[in-house]
Amino acid sequence: MLNELIPYVLRIRTRFPRAYERIVKLARRFLGGRLGIYPRPLASEVATVTAVVRGSQWNMTAGKGLTHERLEAAFAEYVGVKHAVAVNTGGMALQMSVRALGLKPGDEVIHQADTCSATALAVMAAGCTPIFSDISEQSFMLDANAVDRWITPRTRALIPTHIWGAPEDMPTMLSLAEKHGLHVIEDACLALGASLGGRMAGSSGCVGVFSFGANKPIQCGEGGMIVTSNEALAREMRAMRHWGDRTIEYGVRDVVQPAWNGRMSEIVAAVAVEQLKGYPRHLSSLRTAVAEFQWFVSRIDGLDLVFGASRTAADCSFTQVVLRIDEAAFGMSKSAFKDALYAAGVAVWHANFELINSLTLFRGSGWEEWLPRADLAHVRSNYAATFPVAQRVYDSVGIGLAKMNFLSRPNLRYLMKQIDTLSTRKTS
């Protein structure tokens, strides 16, 4: 019944935006579960935050047995690694990982051209050079042959991205990295709980990084985590999050390299530790809904789901549910399909980001003053290159359906009804 009101609410959004904002606030407060609103409490977030606020230990440097330490232990166990290091953002997790692995200015790090620009900016913030690669038409993630094209003696690391919570082909990426002597930093910011071959996203590389910010599997406003099974690396990153001070980890008040304030607030840790407790049940429910949707989509010509390197919903964590559209078989262009869904109130976007080298910083020469030690000829060639598969996915192949479409039965039914209606129109 509530979903049938969406067309009327959309009219209010257009004609009376302030009234629309009030309706949304009330709906989120009182009808969050029925409307699939996320984030939402998954366990005892309010009680745990209250306990922290009523205590005196709000900062992770304030003592022992703190909330962030409980979070780190639980997170490492869930991902299947020996160590977890809590930090303030996923972007900081990427920066610290690059620096802790010993990369220096002039060193190059390869990642896909159509992931979030935060990846490239984190590499730059660590003093290194991001290099872009095209993707696989099948997985929408890194294509090994495309990566191979951009490897040079300056290449030091590879960042495979488990984009939208589907698993990357880590065996292939690890083999490629071993062949060229590269570090592997897994960007699992969108993929907590995703797996391939029994290995959790984030657990296969030298380090894995996670985010608890907007649109992430668990959300705490902000926050991030680095995971590794390398004890020395974990120790170095724990020092690095305190402006590099080595007092806590090494017993010496000293700094050996530039670092940041990467500390996570104990208040954020309190939210995260409870989100993590409720996450397995939440993820199981989400996967069940997507499996039902997969069956529905299988009956429609020109649409199918993309699960990264996997073939099953059981391996994905679905920050978005990614559709592949064959415009000719479906009888409608991606653009028209996406716009029609949005007009009907369905939360929908692209299956990838605009290519990073299309952004002003990289399209022009602005990046050069920030990367003074880069191999300018090689980097200019990379930033001026075309990445045809990634561009095609953005323009005409990939559609991302927001997680909220699958967090309640009414939402899922409404989504399927809209797609079913559009699939019978066959307009382009």
PDB file of N, CA and C in Angstrom, residues 61-111:
ATOM      1  N   THR A  61      43.273   6.733  22.592  1.00  0.00           N
ATOM      2  CA  THR A  61      44.556   6.784  23.292  1.00  0.00           C
ATOM      3  C   THR A  61      44.378   6.853  24.799  1.00  0.00           C
ATOM      4  N   ALA A  62      43.125   6.747  25.286  1.00  0.00           N
ATOM      5  CA  ALA A  62      42.841   7.059  26.684  1.00  0.00           C
ATOM      6  C   ALA A  62      42.981   5.889  27.651  1.00  0.00           C
ATOM      7  N   GLY A  63      43.312   4.704  27.189  1.00  0.00           N
ATOM      8  CA  GLY A  63      43.436   3.591  28.125  1.00  0.00           C
ATOM      9  C   GLY A  63      43.466   2.255  27.419  1.00  0.00           C
ATOM     10  N   LYS A  64      43.188   1.189  28.184  1.00  0.00           N
ATOM     11  CA  LYS A  64      43.174  -0.169  27.651  1.00  0.00           C
ATOM     12  C   LYS A  64      41.778  -0.762  27.746  1.00  0.00           C
ATOM     13  N   GLY A  65      41.554  -1.828  26.990  1.00  0.00           N
ATOM     14  CA  GLY A  65      40.255  -2.484  27.004  1.00  0.00           C
ATOM     15  C   GLY A  65      39.160  -1.605  26.450  1.00  0.00           C
ATOM     16  N   LEU A  66      39.499  -0.795  25.449  1.00  0.00           N
ATOM     17  CA  LEU A  66      38.554   0.167  24.907  1.00  0.00           C
ATOM     18  C   LEU A  66      37.644  -0.456  23.847  1.00  0.00           C
ATOM     19  N   THR A  67      36.614   0.295  23.475  1.00  0.00           N
ATOM     20  CA  THR A  67      35.625  -0.202  22.527  1.00  0.00           C
ATOM     21  C   THR A  67      36.249  -0.513  21.176  1.00  0.00           C
ATOM     22  N   HIS A  68      37.173   0.323  20.726  1.00  0.00           N
ATOM     23  CA  HIS A  68      37.776   0.074  19.411  1.00  0.00           C
ATOM     24  C   HIS A  68      38.592  -1.219  19.405  1.00  0.00           C
ATOM     25  N   GLU A  69      39.126  -1.611  20.565  1.00  0.00           N
ATOM     26  CA  GLU A  69      39.870  -2.873  20.630  1.00  0.00           C
ATOM     27  C   GLU A  69      38.929  -4.073  20.505  1.00  0.00           C
ATOM     28  N   ARG A  70      37.750  -3.970  21.115  1.00  0.00           N
ATOM     29  CA  ARG A  70      36.750  -5.031  20.940  1.00  0.00           C
ATOM     30  C   ARG A  70      36.293  -5.102  19.487  1.00  0.00           C
ATOM     31  N   LEU A  71      36.121  -3.934  18.874  1.00  0.00           N
ATOM     32  CA  LEU A  71      35.736  -3.886  17.464  1.00  0.00           C
ATOM     33  C   LEU A  71      36.813  -4.542  16.597  1.00  0.00           C
ATOM     34  N   GLU A  72      38.072  -4.195  16.830  1.00  0.00           N
ATOM     35  CA  GLU A  72      39.163  -4.755  16.031  1.00  0.00           C
ATOM     36  C   GLU A  72      39.210  -6.272  16.137  1.00  0.00           C
ATOM     37  N   ALA A  73      39.043  -6.802  17.335  1.00  0.00           N
ATOM     38  CA  ALA A  73      39.085  -8.257  17.525  1.00  0.00           C
ATOM     39  C   ALA A  73      37.928  -8.943  16.805  1.00  0.00           C
ATOM     40  N   ALA A  74      36.727  -8.375  16.935  1.00  0.00           N
ATOM     41  CA  ALA A  74      35.558  -8.967  16.288  1.00  0.00           C
ATOM     42  C   ALA A  74      35.659  -8.867  14.769  1.00  0.00           C
ATOM     43  N   PHE A  75      36.177  -7.747  14.285  1.00  0.00           N
ATOM     44  CA  PHE A  75      36.279  -7.534  12.841  1.00  0.00           C
ATOM     45  C   PHE A  75      37.291  -8.488  12.226  1.00  0.00           C
ATOM     46  N   ALA A  76      38.444  -8.643  12.867  1.00  0.00           N
ATOM     47  CA  ALA A  76      39.464  -9.560  12.362  1.00  0.00           C
ATOM     48  C   ALA A  76      38.918 -10.986  12.299  1.00  0.00           C
ATOM     49  N   GLU A  77      38.180 -11.386  13.321  1.00  0.00           N
ATOM     50  CA  GLU A  77      37.599 -12.733  13.329  1.00  0.00           C
ATOM     51  C   GLU A  77      36.592 -12.903  12.193  1.00  0.00           C
ATOM     52  N   TYR A  78      35.764 -11.896  11.969  1.00  0.00           N
ATOM     53  CA  TYR A  78      34.744 -11.990  10.928  1.00  0.00           C
ATOM     54  C   TYR A  78      35.370 -12.104   9.540  1.00  0.00           C
ATOM     55  N   VAL A  79      36.405 -11.302   9.272  1.00  0.00           N
ATOM     56  CA  VAL A  79      37.032 -11.302   7.957  1.00  0.00           C
ATOM     57  C   VAL A  79      37.972 -12.494   7.781  1.00  0.00           C
ATOM     58  N   GLY A  80      38.456 -13.060   8.892  1.00  0.00           N
ATOM     59  CA  GLY A  80      39.333 -14.220   8.810  1.00  0.00           C
ATOM     60  C   GLY A  80      40.801 -13.861   8.695  1.00  0.00           C
ATOM     61  N   VAL A  81      41.216 -12.804   9.403  1.00  0.00           N
ATOM     62  CA  VAL A  81      42.611 -12.375   9.427  1.00  0.00           C
ATOM     63  C   VAL A  81      43.064 -12.277  10.875  1.00  0.00           C
ATOM     64  N   LYS A  82      44.366 -12.014  11.074  1.00  0.00           N
ATOM     65  CA  LYS A  82      44.910 -11.974  12.429  1.00  0.00           C
ATOM     66  C   LYS A  82      44.783 -10.606  13.084  1.00  0.00           C
ATOM     67  N   HIS A  83      44.777  -9.545  12.264  1.00  0.00           N
ATOM     68  CA  HIS A  83      44.815  -8.206  12.835  1.00  0.00           C
ATOM     69  C   HIS A  83      43.847  -7.274  12.119  1.00  0.00           C
ATOM     70  N   ALA A  84      43.259  -6.373  12.896  1.00  0.00           N
ATOM     71  CA  ALA A  84      42.446  -5.286  12.345  1.00  0.00           C
ATOM     72  C   ALA A  84      42.853  -3.996  13.039  1.00  0.00           C
ATOM     73  N   VAL A  85      42.913  -2.919  12.278  1.00  0.00           N
ATOM     74  CA  VAL A  85      43.354  -1.620  12.784  1.00  0.00           C
ATOM     75  C   VAL A  85      42.267  -0.600  12.484  1.00  0.00           C
ATOM     76  N   ALA A  86      41.618  -0.096  13.522  1.00  0.00           N
ATOM     77  CA  ALA A  86      40.520   0.857  13.349  1.00  0.00           C
ATOM     78  C   ALA A  86      41.066   2.245  13.046  1.00  0.00           C
ATOM     79  N   VAL A  87      40.470   2.897  12.034  1.00  0.00           N
ATOM     80  CA  VAL A  87      40.883   4.249  11.640  1.00  0.00           C
ATOM     81  C   VAL A  87      39.640   5.100  11.405  1.00  0.00           C
ATOM     82  N   ASN A  88      39.873   6.375  11.044  1.00  0.00           N
ATOM     83  CA  ASN A  88      38.739   7.296  10.998  1.00  0.00           C
ATOM     84  C   ASN A  88      37.958   7.293   9.694  1.00  0.00           C
ATOM     85  N   THR A  89      38.534   6.836   8.583  1.00  0.00           N
ATOM     86  CA  THR A  89      37.812   6.734   7.312  1.00  0.00           C
ATOM     87  C   THR A  89      38.413   5.626   6.456  1.00  0.00           C
ATOM     88  N   GLY A  90      37.661   5.196   5.453  1.00  0.00           N
ATOM     89  CA  GLY A  90      38.204   4.245   4.490  1.00  0.00           C
ATOM     90  C   GLY A  90      39.307   4.861   3.657  1.00  0.00           C
ATOM     91  N   GLY A  91      39.176   6.163   3.341  1.00  0.00           N
ATOM     92  CA  GLY A  91      40.227   6.842   2.597  1.00  0.00           C
ATOM     93  C   GLY A  91      41.535   6.875   3.370  1.00  0.00           C
ATOM     94  N   MET A  92      41.454   7.113   4.679  1.00  0.00           N
ATOM     95  CA  MET A  92      42.655   7.072   5.511  1.00  0.00           C
ATOM     96  C   MET A  92      43.240   5.668   5.528  1.00  0.00           C
ATOM     97  N   ALA A  93      42.376   4.659   5.534  1.00  0.00           N
ATOM     98  CA  ALA A  93      42.859   3.274   5.501  1.00  0.00           C
ATOM     99  C   ALA A  93      43.685   3.027   4.242  1.00  0.00           C
ATOM    100  N   LEU A  94      43.238   3.547   3.107  1.00  0.00           N
ATOM    101  CA  LEU A  94      44.004   3.403   1.866  1.00  0.00           C
ATOM    102  C   LEU A  94      45.340   4.135   1.944  1.00  0.00           C
ATOM    103  N   GLN A  95      45.317   5.379   2.416  1.00  0.00           N
ATOM    104  CA  GLN A  95      46.553   6.161   2.516  1.00  0.00           C
ATOM    105  C   GLN A  95      47.571   5.477   3.421  1.00  0.00           C
ATOM    106  N   MET A  96      47.126   5.041   4.583  1.00  0.00           N
ATOM    107  CA  MET A  96      48.029   4.401   5.530  1.00  0.00           C
ATOM    108  C   MET A  96      48.593   3.099   4.973  1.00  0.00           C
ATOM    109  N   SER A  97      47.758   2.356   4.249  1.00  0.00           N
ATOM    110  CA  SER A  97      48.221   1.090   3.676  1.00  0.00           C
ATOM    111  C   SER A  97      49.340   1.319   2.659  1.00  0.00           C
ATOM    112  N   VAL A  98      49.144   2.301   1.790  1.00  0.00           N
ATOM    113  CA  VAL A  98      50.165   2.630   0.789  1.00  0.00           C
ATOM    114  C   VAL A  98      51.474   3.014   1.472  1.00  0.00           C
ATOM    115  N   ARG A  99      51.383   3.879   2.470  1.00  0.00           N
ATOM    116  CA  ARG A  99      52.591   4.363   3.156  1.00  0.00           C
ATOM    117  C   ARG A  99      53.252   3.246   3.963  1.00  0.00           C
ATOM    118  N   ALA A 100      52.438   2.451   4.669  1.00  0.00           N
ATOM    119  CA  ALA A 100      53.002   1.399   5.525  1.00  0.00           C
ATOM    120  C   ALA A 100      53.698   0.306   4.723  1.00  0.00           C
ATOM    121  N   LEU A 101      53.279   0.121   3.473  1.00  0.00           N
ATOM    122  CA  LEU A 101      53.919  -0.880   2.617  1.00  0.00           C
ATOM    123  C   LEU A 101      55.226  -0.383   2.011  1.00  0.00           C
ATOM    124  N   GLY A 102      55.605   0.841   2.361  1.00  0.00           N
ATOM    125  CA  GLY A 102      56.911   1.338   1.956  1.00  0.00           C
ATOM    126  C   GLY A 102      56.955   2.072   0.641  1.00  0.00           C
ATOM    127  N   LEU A 103      55.793   2.380   0.060  1.00  0.00           N
ATOM    128  CA  LEU A 103      55.796   3.114  -1.205  1.00  0.00           C
ATOM    129  C   LEU A 103      56.222   4.557  -0.981  1.00  0.00           C
ATOM    130  N   LYS A 104      56.916   5.095  -1.972  1.00  0.00           N
ATOM    131  CA  LYS A 104      57.471   6.439  -1.878  1.00  0.00           C
ATOM    132  C   LYS A 104      57.007   7.277  -3.079  1.00  0.00           C
ATOM    133  N   PRO A 105      57.182   8.619  -3.013  1.00  0.00           N
ATOM    134  CA  PRO A 105      56.852   9.457  -4.163  1.00  0.00           C
ATOM    135  C   PRO A 105      57.509   8.965  -5.442  1.00  0.00           C
ATOM    136  N   GLY A 106      56.729   8.916  -6.506  1.00  0.00           N
ATOM    137  CA  GLY A 106      57.193   8.384  -7.785  1.00  0.00           C
ATOM    138  C   GLY A 106      56.753   6.960  -8.028  1.00  0.00           C
ATOM    139  N   ASP A 107      56.430   6.215  -6.954  1.00  0.00           N
ATOM    140  CA  ASP A 107      55.928   4.850  -7.114  1.00  0.00           C
ATOM    141  C   ASP A 107      54.492   4.890  -7.642  1.00  0.00           C
ATOM    142  N   GLU A 108      54.163   3.891  -8.450  1.00  0.00           N
ATOM    143  CA  GLU A 108      52.847   3.863  -9.095  1.00  0.00           C
ATOM    144  C   GLU A 108      51.963   2.753  -8.531  1.00  0.00           C
ATOM    145  N   VAL A 109      50.662   3.055  -8.462  1.00  0.00           N
ATOM    146  CA  VAL A 109      49.660   2.125  -7.948  1.00  0.00           C
ATOM    147  C   VAL A 109      48.544   2.028  -8.971  1.00  0.00           C
ATOM    148  N   ILE A 110      48.227   0.818  -9.414  1.00  0.00           N
ATOM    149  CA  ILE A 110      47.213   0.622 -10.458  1.00  0.00           C
ATOM    150  C   ILE A 110      45.868   0.227  -9.849  1.00  0.00           C
ATOM    151  N   HIS A 111      44.813   0.875 -10.329  1.00  0.00           N
ATOM    152  CA  HIS A 111      43.455   0.467  -9.962  1.00  0.00           C
ATOM    153  C   HIS A 111      42.526   0.760 -11.132  1.00  0.00           C
TER     154      HIS A 111
END
